[in-house]
Amino acid sequence: MGRKTAPQDLTHSRTVRVFVEGGVAGQEVRLGVEEVRHLFRVLRLRAGARVTGFDGEGREYSGVLSVLDAHAGRLHITQVVTVPPPELPEICLAPALIRPDAFAWIIQKATELGADRLLPLVADHCSRTDARDASPCRRMRWERIARESLKQCGRNHRLQIAEPVSSRELLGNPPGGEAWLCHPAEAEPLLADAAEGQRPMRVIVAVGPEGGWSEDEVSIARSAGFRPVHLGQYVLRAETGALAALSLVMSRWRWR
Amino acid sequence: MGRKTAPQDLTHSRTVRVFVEGGVAGQEVRLGVEEVRHLFRVLRLRAGARVTGFDGEGREYSGVLSVLDAHAGRLHITQVVTVPPPELPEICLAPALIRPDAFAWIIQKATELGADRLLPLVADHCSRTDARDASPCRRMRWERIARESLKQCGRNHRLQIAEPVSSRELLGNPPGGEAWLCHPAEAEPLLADAAEGQRPMRVIVAVGPEGGWSEDEVSIARSAGFRPVHLGQYVLRAETGALAALSLVMSRWRWR
């Protein structure tokens, strides 16, 4: 799927992408433990293999693995290319915190589909368990999933995952641009009223938890300029709604 | 998420939907083992509770649980309402057979999003393990997932899951209507050329396995009238592509 400018069979090409912290041409950089394990054990590469590094900030590093065994790996960088960031608008997905596996899944898919920012929300109807786990483990898991997904889907700019905030805070103060609130009760479908020709700096889509938004949240969001929209006639799971909404927004603003 | 004509808080309403084989007003019908377990153990209902039955063929049964314990349940039907089928076009998703968990996930989400038919494809680049398991267990698992999802999302017409066929067979003989082949190398995004105003009888979206379509498949599909389209610039996992494509098609043809 995806990538019209790439070679036709990028999905089955052998381009190996490896995450690196950064570097310049001529330099050797050390690879992380996860990367070494993946290259050596899963892909069974050995020193001498050509791979493409990326740092998630828009730089691609062509290079050769100068060292690779079970314990360590080093990439000799031969060339650095800066990939331009995606065109405006910035696409932000603001999903409520739901059960960890479904939320991890949202992160994986949002990365693939090309969201720029993920804004996790502590919503009125979030379960306490889902909303209150603020452990570093959760954060690290999110970052790892996003990084793995970035590697696989060919993106060069990472998904920026914000710290969770209260839904009331975000819904009451949208950071400018188009702001949509996915809400079953609305009469207009998402994108029905996306003005052709306009080009906002930013698009935000907020998607509630399984229990939906509270009346307060809907009212706060409306007052602050969020436009409530629906996603069809059926009751979607929270993660399905997030992905359906994001697919539409991406197709409207980014696909060429 | 979803359902604009429903009460505002359908997502947190207490409407309990239960699958029944069929029946008429005044009749008592026996509930299946799965349903009894769910009503009694998970939802902790007891005899006397009001529930809504549905048969997946468009009939809704209002009724009261006349019997419910750990072993058996019976629904006394008080009213039968026939729900009209979704408006044309019929929406068909034709995903290649991929690993079981991801495919199950496609079935779950395709049900929620509202696809009418699922046409599993044995594609050239399917893994043999994924494609060759034609056991009754797999079929039963698919049906169970679709039924559970139907119950949750409020649909009254089931997702019809066809028997898997060779991709070459389907791609070479599309059953009429709009036919799209999701293919990374294409220059046009999905829906870019969906003619406004036209209303086909049927829309089919075919999505390949992780390895993509073979050159033969693309050529067969093109000759038979499939229009190759892309889904953005990144390499999507097969299940992400299926869901993104379906979201777009549903929003175009079904959301009002």
Short mmCIF file of C-alpha atoms in Angstrom, two decimals:
data_model
loop_
_atom_site.label_atom_id
_atom_site.label_comp_id
_atom_site.label_asym_id
_atom_site.label_seq_id
_atom_site.Cartn_x
_atom_site.Cartn_y
_atom_site.Cartn_z
CA MET A 1 0.00 0.00 0.00
CA GLY A 2 1.01 3.63 -0.39
CA ARG A 3 4.02 5.57 -1.72
CA LYS A 4 3.34 6.54 -5.29
CA THR A 5 6.80 8.02 -5.91
CA ALA A 6 8.62 4.90 -4.77
CA PRO A 7 9.75 2.03 -6.95
CA GLN A 8 6.75 -0.03 -7.91
CA ASP A 9 7.43 -2.89 -5.56
CA LEU A 10 8.59 -1.04 -2.50
CA THR A 11 6.33 -3.28 -0.43
CA HIS A 12 8.40 -6.27 -1.41
CA SER A 13 11.68 -4.54 -2.05
CA ARG A 14 14.56 -5.35 0.24
CA THR A 15 15.15 -1.82 1.51
CA VAL A 16 16.06 -2.23 5.15
CA ARG A 17 15.38 0.81 7.29
CA VAL A 18 17.15 1.23 10.58
CA PHE A 19 16.60 3.87 13.23
CA VAL A 20 19.70 5.94 14.08
CA GLU A 21 20.14 8.90 16.38
CA GLY A 22 21.85 11.04 13.76
CA GLY A 23 25.25 11.47 12.12
CA VAL A 24 27.13 12.92 9.17
CA ALA A 25 28.58 11.41 6.00
CA GLY A 26 31.84 9.56 6.67
CA GLN A 27 30.93 8.93 10.30
CA GLU A 28 30.28 5.61 11.98
CA VAL A 29 27.32 5.50 14.33
CA ARG A 30 26.41 2.90 16.90
CA LEU A 31 23.02 1.19 16.52
CA GLY A 32 20.63 0.59 19.39
CA VAL A 33 20.01 -2.81 20.98
CA GLU A 34 16.59 -3.25 19.36
CA GLU A 35 18.01 -2.45 15.94
CA VAL A 36 20.94 -4.83 16.32
CA ARG A 37 18.64 -7.66 17.36
CA HIS A 38 16.30 -7.03 14.45
CA LEU A 39 19.04 -6.78 11.82
CA PHE A 40 21.06 -9.73 13.07
CA ARG A 41 18.45 -12.20 14.34
CA VAL A 42 15.31 -11.42 12.36
CA LEU A 43 16.65 -10.16 9.03
CA ARG A 44 19.88 -12.19 9.37
CA LEU A 45 22.01 -9.46 7.89
CA ARG A 46 25.77 -9.40 8.39
CA ALA A 47 28.47 -6.71 8.29
CA GLY A 48 28.78 -5.33 4.76
CA ALA A 49 25.03 -5.10 4.11
CA ARG A 50 23.65 -1.81 2.76
CA VAL A 51 20.84 -0.29 4.79
CA THR A 52 19.03 3.02 5.03
CA GLY A 53 19.10 4.84 8.32
CA PHE A 54 16.55 7.45 9.39
CA ASP A 55 16.31 9.59 12.48
CA GLY A 56 12.61 10.44 12.52
CA GLU A 57 13.47 14.11 12.08
CA GLY A 58 13.62 14.05 8.30
CA ARG A 59 17.13 12.81 7.56
CA GLU A 60 17.90 9.62 5.64
CA TYR A 61 21.34 8.03 5.90
CA SER A 62 22.61 5.72 3.18
CA GLY A 63 25.24 3.45 4.58
CA VAL A 64 26.89 0.11 5.11
CA LEU A 65 26.90 -1.97 8.28
CA SER A 66 30.55 -1.86 9.28
CA VAL A 67 29.96 -4.04 12.36
CA LEU A 68 27.09 -6.42 13.06
CA ASP A 69 26.95 -9.36 15.41
CA ALA A 70 24.60 -10.48 18.18
CA HIS A 71 25.85 -7.75 20.51
CA ALA A 72 26.67 -4.65 18.51
CA GLY A 73 26.13 -2.92 15.22
CA ARG A 74 27.63 0.16 13.58
CA LEU A 75 26.51 1.99 10.48
CA HIS A 76 29.09 3.68 8.26
CA ILE A 77 27.21 6.64 6.78
CA THR A 78 28.02 7.36 3.15
CA GLN A 79 25.37 9.96 2.39
CA VAL A 80 22.82 12.08 4.23
CA VAL A 81 19.68 13.31 2.54
CA THR A 82 17.23 15.69 4.18
CA VAL A 83 13.64 14.80 3.35
CA PRO A 84 11.26 17.78 3.36
CA PRO A 85 8.55 17.65 6.01
CA PRO A 86 5.00 16.84 4.89
CA GLU A 87 3.07 19.73 3.43
CA LEU A 88 0.63 21.70 5.52
CA PRO A 89 -1.74 21.33 7.24
CA GLU A 90 -0.34 19.58 10.28
CA ILE A 91 -2.62 16.61 10.99
CA CYS A 92 -3.38 15.97 14.67
CA LEU A 93 -5.34 13.02 15.99
CA ALA A 94 -6.71 13.50 19.51
CA PRO A 95 -8.05 10.16 20.74
CA ALA A 96 -9.28 9.54 24.25
CA LEU A 97 -7.18 7.11 26.28
CA ILE A 98 -8.73 3.70 25.87
CA ARG A 99 -7.54 0.24 26.89
CA PRO A 100 -3.80 -0.12 26.28
CA ASP A 101 -3.88 -2.60 23.40
CA ALA A 102 -6.41 -0.61 21.40
CA PHE A 103 -4.52 2.60 22.10
CA ALA A 104 -1.23 1.03 21.01
CA TRP A 105 -3.01 -0.01 17.87
CA ILE A 106 -4.15 3.57 17.25
CA ILE A 107 -0.51 4.71 17.56
CA GLN A 108 0.68 2.08 15.10
CA LYS A 109 -1.98 2.89 12.51
CA ALA A 110 -1.80 6.66 13.00
CA THR A 111 1.92 6.45 12.23
CA GLU A 112 1.33 4.45 9.05
CA LEU A 113 -1.47 6.67 7.86
CA GLY A 114 0.71 9.72 8.39
CA ALA A 115 -0.67 11.72 11.34
CA ASP A 116 1.83 14.36 12.50
CA ARG A 117 0.79 14.59 16.13
CA LEU A 118 -1.08 12.42 18.57
CA LEU A 119 -2.76 14.17 21.50
CA PRO A 120 -3.95 11.60 24.07
CA LEU A 121 -6.98 12.84 26.00
CA VAL A 122 -8.18 12.04 29.49
CA ALA A 123 -11.89 12.29 28.77
CA ASP A 124 -14.83 12.34 31.18
CA HIS A 125 -15.87 8.82 30.21
CA CYS A 126 -12.40 7.27 30.10
CA SER A 127 -12.02 4.34 32.45
CA ARG A 128 -9.87 5.29 35.43
CA THR A 129 -7.47 2.46 34.79
CA ASP A 130 -6.86 3.57 31.22
CA ALA A 131 -6.51 7.25 32.05
CA ARG A 132 -4.41 7.16 35.21
CA ASP A 133 -1.51 4.98 34.15
CA ALA A 134 1.14 7.64 33.61
CA SER A 135 4.10 5.30 34.09
CA PRO A 136 7.28 5.73 32.05
CA CYS A 137 6.66 2.19 30.76
CA ARG A 138 3.52 3.29 28.97
CA ARG A 139 5.31 6.22 27.39
CA MET A 140 8.22 4.01 26.32
CA ARG A 141 5.84 1.48 24.84
CA TRP A 142 4.08 4.18 22.83
CA GLU A 143 7.38 5.53 21.51
CA ARG A 144 8.62 2.07 20.59
CA ILE A 145 5.44 1.24 18.68
CA ALA A 146 5.56 4.52 16.81
CA ARG A 147 9.25 4.01 15.94
CA GLU A 148 8.69 0.44 14.71
CA SER A 149 5.78 1.58 12.59
CA LEU A 150 7.79 4.49 11.18
CA LYS A 151 10.50 2.06 10.12
CA GLN A 152 8.06 -0.22 8.36
CA CYS A 153 5.94 2.35 6.56
CA GLY A 154 8.74 4.42 5.08
CA ARG A 155 8.06 7.68 6.92
CA ASN A 156 10.95 9.94 7.79
CA HIS A 157 9.25 12.29 10.23
CA ARG A 158 8.14 10.78 13.49
CA LEU A 159 4.68 10.85 15.01
CA GLN A 160 4.92 13.34 17.85
CA ILE A 161 3.10 11.96 20.85
CA ALA A 162 2.10 14.66 23.32
CA GLU A 163 1.70 14.13 27.05
CA PRO A 164 -1.93 13.24 27.87
CA VAL A 165 -4.07 16.23 28.77
CA SER A 166 -7.59 16.62 30.05
CA SER A 167 -10.13 16.58 27.23
CA ARG A 168 -11.68 19.75 28.67
CA GLU A 169 -8.36 21.53 28.30
CA LEU A 170 -7.88 20.60 24.64
CA LEU A 171 -11.52 20.85 23.62
CA GLY A 172 -11.78 24.27 25.26
CA ASN A 173 -8.57 25.57 23.65
CA PRO A 174 -8.03 24.11 20.21
CA PRO A 175 -4.64 25.24 18.87
CA GLY A 176 -6.06 26.85 15.73
CA GLY A 177 -7.02 25.47 12.32
CA GLU A 178 -9.86 23.10 11.49
CA ALA A 179 -11.12 21.25 14.55
CA TRP A 180 -13.56 18.35 14.38
CA LEU A 181 -15.23 16.46 17.18
CA CYS A 182 -16.44 13.00 16.17
CA HIS A 183 -19.83 12.64 17.81
CA PRO A 184 -22.54 10.11 16.93
CA ALA A 185 -25.46 12.46 17.39
CA GLU A 186 -24.43 14.92 14.69
CA ALA A 187 -26.33 15.46 11.48
CA GLU A 188 -23.30 16.14 9.27
CA PRO A 189 -20.74 13.51 8.29
CA LEU A 190 -17.01 14.18 8.65
CA LEU A 191 -15.61 16.09 5.66
CA ALA A 192 -19.07 17.03 4.39
CA ASP A 193 -18.30 20.66 5.09
CA ALA A 194 -14.52 20.71 4.60
CA ALA A 195 -14.22 23.83 2.50
CA GLU A 196 -12.51 23.20 -0.84
CA GLY A 197 -9.59 25.49 -1.56
CA GLN A 198 -8.99 26.55 2.00
CA ARG A 199 -5.80 25.38 3.55
CA PRO A 200 -5.59 25.59 7.32
CA MET A 201 -2.30 25.39 9.20
CA ARG A 202 -3.61 22.53 11.25
CA VAL A 203 -6.39 19.95 11.32
CA ILE A 204 -7.44 18.29 14.58
CA VAL A 205 -9.82 15.37 14.91
CA ALA A 206 -10.93 14.42 18.40
CA VAL A 207 -12.38 10.96 19.01
CA GLY A 208 -14.00 9.96 22.30
CA PRO A 209 -13.71 6.86 24.46
CA GLU A 210 -16.11 3.89 24.27
CA GLY A 211 -18.60 5.72 26.47
CA GLY A 212 -18.66 8.73 24.13
CA TRP A 213 -18.17 12.38 25.07
CA SER A 214 -20.01 13.82 28.05
CA GLU A 215 -22.55 16.59 27.45
CA ASP A 216 -20.13 19.04 29.06
CA GLU A 217 -17.35 18.04 26.70
CA VAL A 218 -19.56 18.49 23.65
CA SER A 219 -20.70 21.86 24.86
CA ILE A 220 -17.15 23.04 25.69
CA ALA A 221 -15.91 21.86 22.31
CA ARG A 222 -18.72 23.56 20.39
CA SER A 223 -18.14 26.85 22.16
CA ALA A 224 -14.42 26.69 21.39
CA GLY A 225 -15.01 26.11 17.67
CA PHE A 226 -14.90 22.35 17.29
CA ARG A 227 -17.38 21.19 14.67
CA PRO A 228 -19.18 18.01 15.72
CA VAL A 229 -19.37 15.47 12.88
CA HIS A 230 -20.46 11.86 12.63
CA LEU A 231 -18.79 8.79 11.11
CA GLY A 232 -21.71 6.94 9.60
CA GLN A 233 -24.73 5.24 11.06
CA TYR A 234 -23.21 2.51 13.19
CA VAL A 235 -21.66 2.56 16.63
CA LEU A 236 -17.92 2.37 16.04
CA ARG A 237 -15.41 1.18 18.59
CA ALA A 238 -13.19 4.06 19.68
CA GLU A 239 -10.15 2.82 17.77
CA THR A 240 -12.16 2.20 14.60
CA GLY A 241 -13.53 5.73 14.77
CA ALA A 242 -10.03 7.16 15.20
CA LEU A 243 -8.76 5.33 12.13
CA ALA A 244 -11.76 6.03 9.93
CA ALA A 245 -11.58 9.74 10.80
CA LEU A 246 -7.84 9.89 10.21
CA SER A 247 -8.12 8.07 6.87
CA LEU A 248 -10.60 10.65 5.64
CA VAL A 249 -8.56 13.59 6.83
CA MET A 250 -5.36 12.23 5.29
CA SER A 251 -7.07 11.54 1.97
CA ARG A 252 -8.48 15.06 1.94
CA TRP A 253 -5.31 16.94 2.87
CA ARG A 254 -2.32 14.82 1.96
CA TRP A 255 -2.97 12.35 -0.82
CA ARG A 256 -1.97 13.65 -4.24
CA MET B 1 -19.28 6.96 17.31
CA GLY B 2 -21.85 6.56 14.55
CA ARG B 3 -25.64 6.43 14.21
CA LYS B 4 -27.02 9.89 13.73
CA THR B 5 -30.68 8.81 13.91
CA ALA B 6 -30.24 7.02 17.24
CA PRO B 7 -30.77 8.53 20.67
CA GLN B 8 -27.87 10.83 21.43
CA ASP B 9 -26.18 8.53 23.86
CA LEU B 10 -26.63 5.21 22.15
CA THR B 11 -22.99 4.44 22.88
CA HIS B 12 -23.67 4.55 26.58
CA SER B 13 -27.31 3.56 26.53
CA ARG B 14 -28.23 0.23 28.03
CA THR B 15 -29.80 -1.26 24.90
CA VAL B 16 -28.79 -4.90 24.95
CA ARG B 17 -28.75 -6.60 21.56
CA VAL B 18 -28.95 -10.33 21.35
CA PHE B 19 -28.64 -12.55 18.29
CA VAL B 20 -31.67 -14.76 17.60
CA GLU B 21 -32.41 -17.12 14.74
CA GLY B 22 -35.82 -15.59 14.03
CA GLY B 23 -39.39 -15.69 15.35
CA VAL B 24 -42.75 -13.94 15.38
CA ALA B 25 -44.51 -11.73 17.91
CA GLY B 26 -45.96 -13.72 20.80
CA GLN B 27 -43.46 -16.55 20.34
CA GLU B 28 -40.74 -17.63 22.73
CA VAL B 29 -37.38 -18.42 21.16
CA ARG B 30 -34.41 -20.18 22.64
CA LEU B 31 -31.11 -18.28 22.80
CA GLY B 32 -27.75 -19.76 21.81
CA VAL B 33 -25.09 -20.79 24.31
CA GLU B 34 -22.85 -17.79 23.55
CA GLU B 35 -25.74 -15.39 24.04
CA VAL B 36 -26.81 -16.96 27.31
CA ARG B 37 -23.28 -16.77 28.67
CA HIS B 38 -22.93 -13.14 27.69
CA LEU B 39 -26.30 -12.03 29.06
CA PHE B 40 -26.03 -13.96 32.31
CA ARG B 41 -22.33 -13.83 33.19
CA VAL B 42 -21.04 -10.68 31.54
CA LEU B 43 -24.04 -8.36 31.58
CA ARG B 44 -25.53 -10.05 34.68
CA LEU B 45 -29.07 -9.79 33.40
CA ARG B 46 -31.85 -11.93 34.84
CA ALA B 47 -35.25 -13.12 33.59
CA GLY B 48 -37.58 -10.18 33.12
CA ALA B 49 -34.99 -7.91 31.45
CA ARG B 50 -35.96 -6.19 28.20
CA VAL B 51 -33.58 -6.80 25.29
CA THR B 52 -33.58 -6.30 21.55
CA GLY B 53 -33.08 -9.33 19.36
CA PHE B 54 -31.80 -9.22 15.79
CA ASP B 55 -31.30 -11.92 13.21
CA GLY B 56 -28.74 -10.32 10.91
CA GLU B 57 -31.27 -10.41 8.07
CA GLY B 58 -32.92 -7.11 8.89
CA ARG B 59 -35.44 -8.00 11.58
CA GLU B 60 -35.40 -6.54 15.08
CA TYR B 61 -37.29 -8.27 17.89
CA SER B 62 -38.37 -6.35 20.97
CA GLY B 63 -38.86 -8.70 23.85
CA VAL B 64 -38.40 -9.81 27.42
CA LEU B 65 -36.16 -12.57 28.71
CA SER B 66 -38.67 -15.12 29.96
CA VAL B 67 -35.95 -17.51 31.11
CA LEU B 68 -32.31 -16.77 31.90
CA ASP B 69 -29.88 -18.71 34.05
CA ALA B 70 -26.38 -20.09 33.57
CA HIS B 71 -27.62 -22.81 31.24
CA ALA B 72 -30.51 -21.51 29.19
CA GLY B 73 -32.24 -18.39 27.99
CA ARG B 74 -35.50 -17.70 26.17
CA LEU B 75 -36.74 -14.48 24.64
CA HIS B 76 -40.45 -13.74 24.60
CA ILE B 77 -40.93 -11.65 21.45
CA THR B 78 -43.41 -8.79 21.79
CA GLN B 79 -42.81 -7.02 18.49
CA VAL B 80 -40.99 -7.58 15.20
CA VAL B 81 -39.77 -4.69 13.08
CA THR B 82 -38.25 -5.12 9.65
CA VAL B 83 -35.35 -2.73 9.09
CA PRO B 84 -34.83 -1.75 5.45
CA PRO B 85 -31.51 -2.89 3.95
CA PRO B 86 -28.81 -0.25 3.41
CA GLU B 87 -29.21 1.84 0.29
CA LEU B 88 -27.30 1.00 -2.87
CA PRO B 89 -24.53 0.55 -3.83
CA GLU B 90 -23.58 -2.74 -2.24
CA ILE B 91 -20.14 -2.25 -0.67
CA CYS B 92 -17.74 -5.18 -1.08
CA LEU B 93 -14.31 -5.38 0.51
CA ALA B 94 -11.99 -7.94 -1.12
CA PRO B 95 -8.91 -8.32 1.11
CA ALA B 96 -6.19 -10.89 0.51
CA LEU B 97 -5.93 -13.56 3.19
CA ILE B 98 -3.32 -12.40 5.66
CA ARG B 99 -2.29 -13.74 9.07
CA PRO B 100 -5.33 -14.86 11.06
CA ASP B 101 -5.34 -12.18 13.73
CA ALA B 102 -5.07 -9.33 11.26
CA PHE B 103 -7.73 -10.89 9.05
CA ALA B 104 -10.07 -11.35 12.02
CA TRP B 105 -9.50 -7.72 12.76
CA ILE B 106 -10.48 -6.77 9.21
CA ILE B 107 -13.72 -8.72 9.65
CA GLN B 108 -14.49 -6.99 12.92
CA LYS B 109 -13.82 -3.50 11.56
CA ALA B 110 -15.48 -4.12 8.18
CA THR B 111 -18.64 -5.10 10.07
CA GLU B 112 -18.58 -1.94 12.17
CA LEU B 113 -17.87 0.32 9.24
CA GLY B 114 -20.75 -1.23 7.32
CA ALA B 115 -19.34 -3.29 4.44
CA ASP B 116 -22.04 -5.54 2.93
CA ARG B 117 -19.81 -8.33 1.63
CA LEU B 118 -16.33 -9.59 2.35
CA LEU B 119 -14.59 -11.50 -0.44
CA PRO B 120 -11.42 -13.17 0.90
CA LEU B 121 -8.78 -13.58 -1.79
CA VAL B 122 -6.03 -16.13 -2.21
CA ALA B 123 -3.50 -13.81 -3.82
CA ASP B 124 -0.20 -14.64 -5.51
CA HIS B 125 1.82 -13.22 -2.64
CA CYS B 126 -0.29 -14.64 0.20
CA SER B 127 1.71 -16.81 2.55
CA ARG B 128 0.80 -20.46 2.06
CA THR B 129 -0.07 -20.88 5.70
CA ASP B 130 -2.55 -18.01 5.60
CA ALA B 131 -4.13 -19.01 2.32
CA ARG B 132 -4.46 -22.76 2.70
CA ASP B 133 -6.21 -23.06 6.03
CA ALA B 134 -9.72 -23.87 4.83
CA SER B 135 -10.79 -25.56 8.07
CA PRO B 136 -14.34 -25.18 9.37
CA CYS B 137 -12.79 -23.64 12.50
CA ARG B 138 -11.53 -20.68 10.55
CA ARG B 139 -14.93 -20.17 8.96
CA MET B 140 -16.67 -20.44 12.32
CA ARG B 141 -14.27 -17.98 13.86
CA TRP B 142 -14.94 -15.46 11.08
CA GLU B 143 -18.70 -15.82 11.49
CA ARG B 144 -18.50 -15.47 15.24
CA ILE B 145 -16.39 -12.30 15.01
CA ALA B 146 -18.76 -10.77 12.47
CA ARG B 147 -21.79 -11.65 14.62
CA GLU B 148 -20.25 -10.18 17.77
CA SER B 149 -19.34 -7.02 15.94
CA LEU B 150 -22.83 -6.75 14.44
CA LYS B 151 -24.31 -6.96 17.90
CA GLN B 152 -22.08 -4.22 19.25
CA CYS B 153 -22.31 -1.73 16.41
CA GLY B 154 -26.07 -1.74 15.99
CA ARG B 155 -26.25 -3.18 12.47
CA ASN B 156 -29.20 -5.31 11.52
CA HIS B 157 -27.91 -6.81 8.27
CA ARG B 158 -25.00 -9.16 8.56
CA LEU B 159 -21.65 -8.96 6.78
CA GLN B 160 -21.80 -11.67 4.15
CA ILE B 161 -18.48 -13.49 4.10
CA ALA B 162 -17.90 -15.34 0.82
CA GLU B 163 -15.79 -18.46 0.47
CA PRO B 164 -12.19 -17.53 -0.40
CA VAL B 165 -11.46 -17.46 -4.13
CA SER B 166 -8.31 -17.02 -6.14
CA SER B 167 -7.45 -13.36 -6.67
CA ARG B 168 -7.07 -14.04 -10.37
CA GLU B 169 -10.64 -15.27 -10.52
CA LEU B 170 -12.13 -12.19 -8.84
CA LEU B 171 -9.79 -9.63 -10.40
CA GLY B 172 -10.44 -11.10 -13.85
CA ASN B 173 -14.22 -11.16 -13.40
CA PRO B 174 -15.44 -8.28 -11.26
CA PRO B 175 -19.17 -8.64 -10.61
CA GLY B 176 -20.07 -5.24 -12.05
CA GLY B 177 -20.12 -1.72 -10.63
CA GLU B 178 -17.14 0.37 -9.54
CA ALA B 179 -14.04 -1.74 -8.97
CA TRP B 180 -10.88 -0.41 -7.35
CA LEU B 181 -7.54 -2.09 -6.86
CA CYS B 182 -5.44 -0.53 -4.10
CA HIS B 183 -1.93 -0.46 -5.47
CA PRO B 184 1.00 1.63 -4.16
CA ALA B 185 2.43 2.47 -7.55
CA GLU B 186 -0.61 4.33 -8.84
CA ALA B 187 -0.68 8.03 -9.53
CA GLU B 188 -4.30 8.60 -8.50
CA PRO B 189 -5.55 8.42 -4.92
CA LEU B 190 -8.65 6.39 -4.05
CA LEU B 191 -11.84 8.37 -4.63
CA ALA B 192 -10.07 11.05 -6.66
CA ASP B 193 -12.06 9.98 -9.70
CA ALA B 194 -15.24 8.69 -8.08
CA ALA B 195 -17.76 10.33 -10.37
CA GLU B 196 -20.21 12.57 -8.50
CA GLY B 197 -23.85 11.83 -9.19
CA GLN B 198 -23.34 8.36 -10.55
CA ARG B 199 -24.70 5.57 -8.46
CA PRO B 200 -23.38 2.11 -9.24
CA MET B 201 -25.12 -1.04 -8.06
CA ARG B 202 -21.95 -2.21 -6.39
CA VAL B 203 -18.54 -0.95 -5.27
CA ILE B 204 -15.60 -3.34 -4.82
CA VAL B 205 -12.27 -2.47 -3.25
CA ALA B 206 -9.52 -5.08 -3.49
CA VAL B 207 -6.55 -4.85 -1.10
CA GLY B 208 -3.47 -7.02 -1.48
CA PRO B 209 -1.40 -9.00 1.04
CA GLU B 210 1.75 -7.65 2.72
CA GLY B 211 3.81 -8.55 -0.34
CA GLY B 212 1.55 -6.53 -2.63
CA TRP B 213 -0.09 -7.69 -5.85
CA SER B 214 1.95 -9.56 -8.46
CA GLU B 215 2.44 -7.97 -11.86
CA ASP B 216 0.09 -10.56 -13.33
CA GLU B 217 -2.63 -9.69 -10.86
CA VAL B 218 -2.36 -5.98 -11.62
CA SER B 219 -2.47 -6.65 -15.32
CA ILE B 220 -5.46 -9.01 -15.06
CA ALA B 221 -7.31 -6.51 -12.88
CA ARG B 222 -6.64 -3.59 -15.22
CA SER B 223 -7.87 -5.54 -18.24
CA ALA B 224 -11.04 -6.52 -16.42
CA GLY B 225 -11.86 -2.93 -15.48
CA PHE B 226 -10.41 -2.49 -12.00
CA ARG B 227 -9.03 0.99 -11.52
CA PRO B 228 -5.72 0.96 -9.62
CA VAL B 229 -5.61 3.63 -6.93
CA HIS B 230 -3.22 4.46 -4.10
CA LEU B 231 -3.80 5.16 -0.41
CA GLY B 232 -1.26 7.87 0.29
CA GLN B 233 2.48 7.99 0.29
CA TYR B 234 3.37 5.50 3.01
CA VAL B 235 3.58 1.72 2.98
CA LEU B 236 0.47 0.55 4.81
CA ARG B 237 0.07 -2.81 6.44
CA ALA B 238 -2.53 -4.88 4.60
CA GLU B 239 -5.17 -4.50 7.31
CA THR B 240 -4.61 -0.75 7.59
CA GLY B 241 -5.04 -0.40 3.83
CA ALA B 242 -8.28 -2.40 3.93
CA LEU B 243 -9.73 -0.19 6.64
CA ALA B 244 -8.58 3.11 5.17
CA ALA B 245 -10.05 2.15 1.78
CA LEU B 246 -13.32 0.99 3.30
CA SER B 247 -13.66 4.16 5.41
CA LEU B 248 -13.37 6.29 2.30
CA VAL B 249 -15.82 4.22 0.31
CA MET B 250 -18.37 4.19 3.12
CA SER B 251 -18.08 7.94 3.64
CA ARG B 252 -18.60 8.50 -0.08
CA TRP B 253 -21.56 6.20 -0.61
CA ARG B 254 -23.30 5.71 2.68
CA TRP B 255 -22.83 8.56 5.11
CA ARG B 256 -25.64 11.12 5.00
#
